[in-house]
Amino acid sequence: MRWSAGWYGGAKPGRRPADSQTVPGLETTWTSQWPQARVRSVHDDRTTLAVVGQCGADDDHLRDALPLVRAEKWRALTRWPGSHLLIAHSGRTTAVIGDLAGQHPVYYRTDATGTWWATAASALAALDGAPVDATALAAHLALGQPDVLAARSLFRDVHRVPGGHLLLLGPDGARVERYEPVSYRPVPLREQAAVVRAALAEAVAARLDDRPVSADLAGLDSTTLACLAAQQAPVTAVTFADERLRDDDLVFAALTAAAVPGITHHAVPGTPDTVYYAGLDDLSALPVTDAPNAYTVTASIKQAVLDTVAANTPSAGVHFTGAAGDAVLSSSSAYLSDLLRERQHQRAWRHAFGHARLRHTSVFTVLARTRPASRTDLAGTWWQTAAELRRPVREWIPQAQRPAAWTPLLASADWMTQGARLMLSAALDEAAGALTQAPARLADWTVRQDLARVGADTAGWQALALAGHGTELAAPFLDNEVIRACLAVPADERGAPGSYKPLLTSAFARSDVLPPFVLNRTTKGGFNALSYAGLRQAAPVLRDLLGPSSQLAALGLVTQEPIADTLARAAAGQSTAQGALHLVVAAEVWLRQHTATTASWWEEAHAHVASV
């Protein structure tokens, strides 16, 4: 696993990350498994700025930014394309700044002698064997929003820096500061379209060098990235084309490859083994990740795609994915709650009518689902959810049929023991009472949580790609400037029901990047067929994984009867809580890997003295 760590304290530490390299100019900052080209720093007599990861700034740009470090203009340092960690040191102050989407998360723990920080919570837990925080893991499973228990990591005594915040280390200790606003000044879609196009183009260009380039070629998001990359380099494009999917991704991919110079296209045929949950009978074949990773469930599909890339490129390169495109380019109909709260009743009615037509339901049904969230705020929702956790478990219905909520309670909450539910309830009450700087709009909160979740999962996918193929995964929609450019457009414009992803269409409509038929597409592929096929095939493995030997069960976070009912429904072809089950399976795999791993995170400080 690639990770970074640092120490701030009075005395030099007696340990350092195993097999690590010191970051130049920062004597007690290290990187592990990162290639030299991805660790760069500049410094003068009192100031150092380092970037770890993919950063579009060259050394001159970094050097020109040293005055920003001295002036503590932290947000100004986060505007370069790419996805990276920043460490800025000036005088006696050090700032550690992750990305907005959490691909480079920051954790820390402090004692009387100083503070350790790292991008891997597991590493900080390994300093003294800190156990898993069962309450934080319960929140991960039941709520699925990383910033609910914002400062808690999945390990006891290891603190998390929430999204949009940085870690500031100085003589007075460690503190967390916000550098990103809770919401952005709204900009009309038409005005912002060119900014979005420029941000995406820069994000793609920042990843291109002399390595082979490959890309997913499926939906509108990944197709946009493939076409942008093809303007500068040959692209090996791949489409997962299992006949069970019954979508038109392959048709549009073939048309795109024929119309866009520089794209060579390959279909990835499905097999009986390219389904959800395949391979979970041998967890040693999966790379260990720092947090539960959704791609554990779809690893066989991702591996098939990367196998095809490897077979058609001369060496390991960079692979573009459209991950997070849905989050930043569109919006769920939950934004109707914001329109109702702000008394924009006519606009809410028009939009609700459009969403009702798309879903073949009534406008009253759409409004009834969104109205409850308009009558409360984030803290109020948490208090309501805490109260609900103290009541008996609910009868299952699909999540889409429940009212929209700031923090929806997932089906997995109903699979926990009453003790675990009460534990989580108390934590939610405490979080609601301590909440500050909460967003005023449901859409703003929801998209930030979606991005944090996708970012963490994509970091796990990156580990999968590196471990199996040496491939660098690139997810430009998760770049800071792309997120900012897209989310400046109000949710009711990004998610307006009249057109499909109007922001992307407006951004590229009069460019030579995308063929017109791509922008006119209104369909989207889905993986439900492979999910249910996997549930049926892997049912015995899943029953064993989540059975009496389950580590989640030992923590009270799953119970046997609802799991058995869920698997039985899936085997019978009935609708079931797929999303909740994915979360639970990924968490169980992570717990077992964490317990079984023998890897050493740390070594004595004198055991390794090399630096990049």
PDB file of N, CA, C and O in Angstrom, residues 256-298:
ATOM      1  N   THR A 256     -18.068   5.612 -30.843  1.00  0.00           N
ATOM      2  CA  THR A 256     -17.110   6.640 -30.415  1.00  0.00           C
ATOM      3  C   THR A 256     -15.712   6.342 -30.930  1.00  0.00           C
ATOM      4  O   THR A 256     -15.020   7.223 -31.452  1.00  0.00           O
ATOM      5  N   ALA A 257     -15.287   5.085 -30.778  1.00  0.00           N
ATOM      6  CA  ALA A 257     -13.945   4.706 -31.237  1.00  0.00           C
ATOM      7  C   ALA A 257     -13.800   4.910 -32.739  1.00  0.00           C
ATOM      8  O   ALA A 257     -12.721   5.284 -33.228  1.00  0.00           O
ATOM      9  N   ALA A 258     -14.881   4.680 -33.486  1.00  0.00           N
ATOM     10  CA  ALA A 258     -14.829   4.870 -34.940  1.00  0.00           C
ATOM     11  C   ALA A 258     -14.776   6.344 -35.316  1.00  0.00           C
ATOM     12  O   ALA A 258     -14.224   6.705 -36.365  1.00  0.00           O
ATOM     13  N   ALA A 259     -15.325   7.206 -34.446  1.00  0.00           N
ATOM     14  CA  ALA A 259     -15.410   8.628 -34.784  1.00  0.00           C
ATOM     15  C   ALA A 259     -14.255   9.461 -34.247  1.00  0.00           C
ATOM     16  O   ALA A 259     -14.010  10.569 -34.741  1.00  0.00           O
ATOM     17  N   VAL A 260     -13.566   8.970 -33.227  1.00  0.00           N
ATOM     18  CA  VAL A 260     -12.526   9.771 -32.575  1.00  0.00           C
ATOM     19  C   VAL A 260     -11.146   9.217 -32.896  1.00  0.00           C
ATOM     20  O   VAL A 260     -10.814   8.089 -32.490  1.00  0.00           O
ATOM     21  N   PRO A 261     -10.323   9.956 -33.615  1.00  0.00           N
ATOM     22  CA  PRO A 261      -8.962   9.487 -33.906  1.00  0.00           C
ATOM     23  C   PRO A 261      -8.176   9.289 -32.610  1.00  0.00           C
ATOM     24  O   PRO A 261      -8.321  10.043 -31.649  1.00  0.00           O
ATOM     25  N   GLY A 262      -7.366   8.255 -32.599  1.00  0.00           N
ATOM     26  CA  GLY A 262      -6.505   8.017 -31.443  1.00  0.00           C
ATOM     27  C   GLY A 262      -7.048   7.014 -30.457  1.00  0.00           C
ATOM     28  O   GLY A 262      -6.329   6.587 -29.547  1.00  0.00           O
ATOM     29  N   ILE A 263      -8.322   6.623 -30.611  1.00  0.00           N
ATOM     30  CA  ILE A 263      -8.900   5.635 -29.698  1.00  0.00           C
ATOM     31  C   ILE A 263      -8.931   4.276 -30.374  1.00  0.00           C
ATOM     32  O   ILE A 263      -9.492   4.118 -31.456  1.00  0.00           O
ATOM     33  N   THR A 264      -8.312   3.288 -29.732  1.00  0.00           N
ATOM     34  CA  THR A 264      -8.402   1.895 -30.146  1.00  0.00           C
ATOM     35  C   THR A 264      -9.257   1.162 -29.125  1.00  0.00           C
ATOM     36  O   THR A 264      -8.976   1.221 -27.927  1.00  0.00           O
ATOM     37  N   HIS A 265     -10.286   0.480 -29.601  1.00  0.00           N
ATOM     38  CA  HIS A 265     -11.300  -0.053 -28.692  1.00  0.00           C
ATOM     39  C   HIS A 265     -11.239  -1.565 -28.571  1.00  0.00           C
ATOM     40  O   HIS A 265     -11.001  -2.272 -29.554  1.00  0.00           O
ATOM     41  N   HIS A 266     -11.452  -2.058 -27.348  1.00  0.00           N
ATOM     42  CA  HIS A 266     -11.501  -3.495 -27.081  1.00  0.00           C
ATOM     43  C   HIS A 266     -12.675  -3.782 -26.146  1.00  0.00           C
ATOM     44  O   HIS A 266     -12.851  -3.104 -25.125  1.00  0.00           O
ATOM     45  N   ALA A 267     -13.459  -4.781 -26.494  1.00  0.00           N
ATOM     46  CA  ALA A 267     -14.538  -5.229 -25.622  1.00  0.00           C
ATOM     47  C   ALA A 267     -13.997  -6.237 -24.618  1.00  0.00           C
ATOM     48  O   ALA A 267     -13.090  -7.022 -24.923  1.00  0.00           O
ATOM     49  N   VAL A 268     -14.546  -6.210 -23.421  1.00  0.00           N
ATOM     50  CA  VAL A 268     -14.172  -7.163 -22.368  1.00  0.00           C
ATOM     51  C   VAL A 268     -15.361  -8.084 -22.163  1.00  0.00           C
ATOM     52  O   VAL A 268     -16.342  -7.707 -21.522  1.00  0.00           O
ATOM     53  N   PRO A 269     -15.316  -9.285 -22.716  1.00  0.00           N
ATOM     54  CA  PRO A 269     -16.484 -10.176 -22.589  1.00  0.00           C
ATOM     55  C   PRO A 269     -16.630 -10.686 -21.157  1.00  0.00           C
ATOM     56  O   PRO A 269     -15.650 -10.916 -20.456  1.00  0.00           O
ATOM     57  N   GLY A 270     -17.856 -10.841 -20.740  1.00  0.00           N
ATOM     58  CA  GLY A 270     -18.108 -11.393 -19.417  1.00  0.00           C
ATOM     59  C   GLY A 270     -17.937 -12.902 -19.407  1.00  0.00           C
ATOM     60  O   GLY A 270     -17.978 -13.566 -20.450  1.00  0.00           O
ATOM     61  N   THR A 271     -17.711 -13.444 -18.239  1.00  0.00           N
ATOM     62  CA  THR A 271     -17.605 -14.889 -18.038  1.00  0.00           C
ATOM     63  C   THR A 271     -18.449 -15.247 -16.819  1.00  0.00           C
ATOM     64  O   THR A 271     -18.920 -14.356 -16.092  1.00  0.00           O
ATOM     65  N   PRO A 272     -18.635 -16.531 -16.551  1.00  0.00           N
ATOM     66  CA  PRO A 272     -19.371 -16.904 -15.330  1.00  0.00           C
ATOM     67  C   PRO A 272     -18.753 -16.345 -14.051  1.00  0.00           C
ATOM     68  O   PRO A 272     -19.440 -16.187 -13.036  1.00  0.00           O
ATOM     69  N   ASP A 273     -17.435 -16.031 -14.101  1.00  0.00           N
ATOM     70  CA  ASP A 273     -16.754 -15.549 -12.897  1.00  0.00           C
ATOM     71  C   ASP A 273     -16.720 -14.030 -12.781  1.00  0.00           C
ATOM     72  O   ASP A 273     -16.284 -13.504 -11.750  1.00  0.00           O
ATOM     73  N   THR A 274     -17.139 -13.310 -13.822  1.00  0.00           N
ATOM     74  CA  THR A 274     -17.129 -11.851 -13.736  1.00  0.00           C
ATOM     75  C   THR A 274     -18.498 -11.369 -13.239  1.00  0.00           C
ATOM     76  O   THR A 274     -19.312 -10.838 -13.984  1.00  0.00           O
ATOM     77  N   VAL A 275     -18.714 -11.609 -11.963  1.00  0.00           N
ATOM     78  CA  VAL A 275     -19.943 -11.198 -11.282  1.00  0.00           C
ATOM     79  C   VAL A 275     -19.556 -10.620  -9.926  1.00  0.00           C
ATOM     80  O   VAL A 275     -18.419 -10.754  -9.474  1.00  0.00           O
ATOM     81  N   TYR A 276     -20.495  -9.984  -9.295  1.00  0.00           N
ATOM     82  CA  TYR A 276     -20.257  -9.482  -7.952  1.00  0.00           C
ATOM     83  C   TYR A 276     -19.964 -10.661  -7.004  1.00  0.00           C
ATOM     84  O   TYR A 276     -20.461 -11.758  -7.187  1.00  0.00           O
ATOM     85  N   TYR A 277     -19.116 -10.396  -6.023  1.00  0.00           N
ATOM     86  CA  TYR A 277     -18.786 -11.325  -4.934  1.00  0.00           C
ATOM     87  C   TYR A 277     -17.927 -12.503  -5.378  1.00  0.00           C
ATOM     88  O   TYR A 277     -17.656 -13.403  -4.581  1.00  0.00           O
ATOM     89  N   ALA A 278     -17.482 -12.537  -6.617  1.00  0.00           N
ATOM     90  CA  ALA A 278     -16.609 -13.637  -7.040  1.00  0.00           C
ATOM     91  C   ALA A 278     -15.253 -13.508  -6.345  1.00  0.00           C
ATOM     92  O   ALA A 278     -14.734 -12.414  -6.152  1.00  0.00           O
ATOM     93  N   GLY A 279     -14.666 -14.642  -5.986  1.00  0.00           N
ATOM     94  CA  GLY A 279     -13.323 -14.652  -5.417  1.00  0.00           C
ATOM     95  C   GLY A 279     -13.243 -14.427  -3.926  1.00  0.00           C
ATOM     96  O   GLY A 279     -12.142 -14.380  -3.365  1.00  0.00           O
ATOM     97  N   LEU A 280     -14.381 -14.302  -3.250  1.00  0.00           N
ATOM     98  CA  LEU A 280     -14.330 -14.034  -1.817  1.00  0.00           C
ATOM     99  C   LEU A 280     -14.038 -15.277  -0.988  1.00  0.00           C
ATOM    100  O   LEU A 280     -13.935 -15.189   0.240  1.00  0.00           O
ATOM    101  N   ASP A 281     -13.887 -16.408  -1.648  1.00  0.00           N
ATOM    102  CA  ASP A 281     -13.476 -17.608  -0.918  1.00  0.00           C
ATOM    103  C   ASP A 281     -11.975 -17.615  -0.666  1.00  0.00           C
ATOM    104  O   ASP A 281     -11.466 -18.474   0.062  1.00  0.00           O
ATOM    105  N   ASP A 282     -11.231 -16.674  -1.262  1.00  0.00           N
ATOM    106  CA  ASP A 282      -9.785 -16.580  -1.051  1.00  0.00           C
ATOM    107  C   ASP A 282      -9.422 -15.115  -0.875  1.00  0.00           C
ATOM    108  O   ASP A 282      -9.075 -14.417  -1.832  1.00  0.00           O
ATOM    109  N   LEU A 283      -9.503 -14.629   0.345  1.00  0.00           N
ATOM    110  CA  LEU A 283      -9.265 -13.214   0.606  1.00  0.00           C
ATOM    111  C   LEU A 283      -7.807 -12.827   0.420  1.00  0.00           C
ATOM    112  O   LEU A 283      -7.495 -11.641   0.242  1.00  0.00           O
ATOM    113  N   SER A 284      -6.903 -13.788   0.445  1.00  0.00           N
ATOM    114  CA  SER A 284      -5.495 -13.471   0.259  1.00  0.00           C
ATOM    115  C   SER A 284      -5.204 -12.965  -1.149  1.00  0.00           C
ATOM    116  O   SER A 284      -4.165 -12.344  -1.392  1.00  0.00           O
ATOM    117  N   ALA A 285      -6.116 -13.220  -2.085  1.00  0.00           N
ATOM    118  CA  ALA A 285      -5.914 -12.755  -3.457  1.00  0.00           C
ATOM    119  C   ALA A 285      -6.252 -11.280  -3.617  1.00  0.00           C
ATOM    120  O   ALA A 285      -5.948 -10.678  -4.650  1.00  0.00           O
ATOM    121  N   LEU A 286      -6.885 -10.684  -2.614  1.00  0.00           N
ATOM    122  CA  LEU A 286      -7.273  -9.274  -2.683  1.00  0.00           C
ATOM    123  C   LEU A 286      -6.242  -8.419  -1.949  1.00  0.00           C
ATOM    124  O   LEU A 286      -5.761  -8.802  -0.875  1.00  0.00           O
ATOM    125  N   PRO A 287      -5.896  -7.254  -2.502  1.00  0.00           N
ATOM    126  CA  PRO A 287      -4.949  -6.387  -1.793  1.00  0.00           C
ATOM    127  C   PRO A 287      -5.563  -5.846  -0.516  1.00  0.00           C
ATOM    128  O   PRO A 287      -6.771  -5.611  -0.435  1.00  0.00           O
ATOM    129  N   VAL A 288      -4.725  -5.663   0.494  1.00  0.00           N
ATOM    130  CA  VAL A 288      -5.181  -5.091   1.762  1.00  0.00           C
ATOM    131  C   VAL A 288      -5.333  -3.584   1.576  1.00  0.00           C
ATOM    132  O   VAL A 288      -4.460  -2.918   1.024  1.00  0.00           O
ATOM    133  N   THR A 289      -6.445  -3.047   2.019  1.00  0.00           N
ATOM    134  CA  THR A 289      -6.694  -1.610   1.928  1.00  0.00           C
ATOM    135  C   THR A 289      -6.852  -1.034   3.327  1.00  0.00           C
ATOM    136  O   THR A 289      -7.131  -1.753   4.287  1.00  0.00           O
ATOM    137  N   ASP A 290      -6.706   0.284   3.432  1.00  0.00           N
ATOM    138  CA  ASP A 290      -6.738   0.918   4.739  1.00  0.00           C
ATOM    139  C   ASP A 290      -8.145   0.982   5.315  1.00  0.00           C
ATOM    140  O   ASP A 290      -8.325   1.082   6.528  1.00  0.00           O
ATOM    141  N   ALA A 291      -9.151   0.953   4.462  1.00  0.00           N
ATOM    142  CA  ALA A 291     -10.548   1.040   4.894  1.00  0.00           C
ATOM    143  C   ALA A 291     -11.372   0.074   4.064  1.00  0.00           C
ATOM    144  O   ALA A 291     -10.926  -0.380   3.003  1.00  0.00           O
ATOM    145  N   PRO A 292     -12.569  -0.274   4.519  1.00  0.00           N
ATOM    146  CA  PRO A 292     -13.437  -1.124   3.695  1.00  0.00           C
ATOM    147  C   PRO A 292     -13.607  -0.527   2.306  1.00  0.00           C
ATOM    148  O   PRO A 292     -13.790   0.685   2.162  1.00  0.00           O
ATOM    149  N   ASN A 293     -13.555  -1.380   1.301  1.00  0.00           N
ATOM    150  CA  ASN A 293     -13.474  -0.924  -0.085  1.00  0.00           C
ATOM    151  C   ASN A 293     -14.561  -1.589  -0.905  1.00  0.00           C
ATOM    152  O   ASN A 293     -14.614  -2.813  -1.011  1.00  0.00           O
ATOM    153  N   ALA A 294     -15.441  -0.780  -1.514  1.00  0.00           N
ATOM    154  CA  ALA A 294     -16.570  -1.323  -2.270  1.00  0.00           C
ATOM    155  C   ALA A 294     -16.125  -2.188  -3.430  1.00  0.00           C
ATOM    156  O   ALA A 294     -16.860  -3.081  -3.864  1.00  0.00           O
ATOM    157  N   TYR A 295     -14.921  -1.947  -3.954  1.00  0.00           N
ATOM    158  CA  TYR A 295     -14.465  -2.706  -5.116  1.00  0.00           C
ATOM    159  C   TYR A 295     -14.050  -4.125  -4.755  1.00  0.00           C
ATOM    160  O   TYR A 295     -13.769  -4.936  -5.634  1.00  0.00           O
ATOM    161  N   THR A 296     -14.032  -4.432  -3.450  1.00  0.00           N
ATOM    162  CA  THR A 296     -13.902  -5.824  -3.037  1.00  0.00           C
ATOM    163  C   THR A 296     -14.999  -6.671  -3.666  1.00  0.00           C
ATOM    164  O   THR A 296     -14.777  -7.806  -4.085  1.00  0.00           O
ATOM    165  N   VAL A 297     -16.196  -6.095  -3.735  1.00  0.00           N
ATOM    166  CA  VAL A 297     -17.355  -6.820  -4.239  1.00  0.00           C
ATOM    167  C   VAL A 297     -17.271  -7.040  -5.748  1.00  0.00           C
ATOM    168  O   VAL A 297     -17.734  -8.060  -6.262  1.00  0.00           O
ATOM    169  N   THR A 298     -16.671  -6.096  -6.478  1.00  0.00           N
ATOM    170  CA  THR A 298     -16.630  -6.163  -7.948  1.00  0.00           C
ATOM    171  C   THR A 298     -15.233  -6.419  -8.473  1.00  0.00           C
ATOM    172  O   THR A 298     -14.939  -6.148  -9.633  1.00  0.00           O
TER     173      THR A 298
END
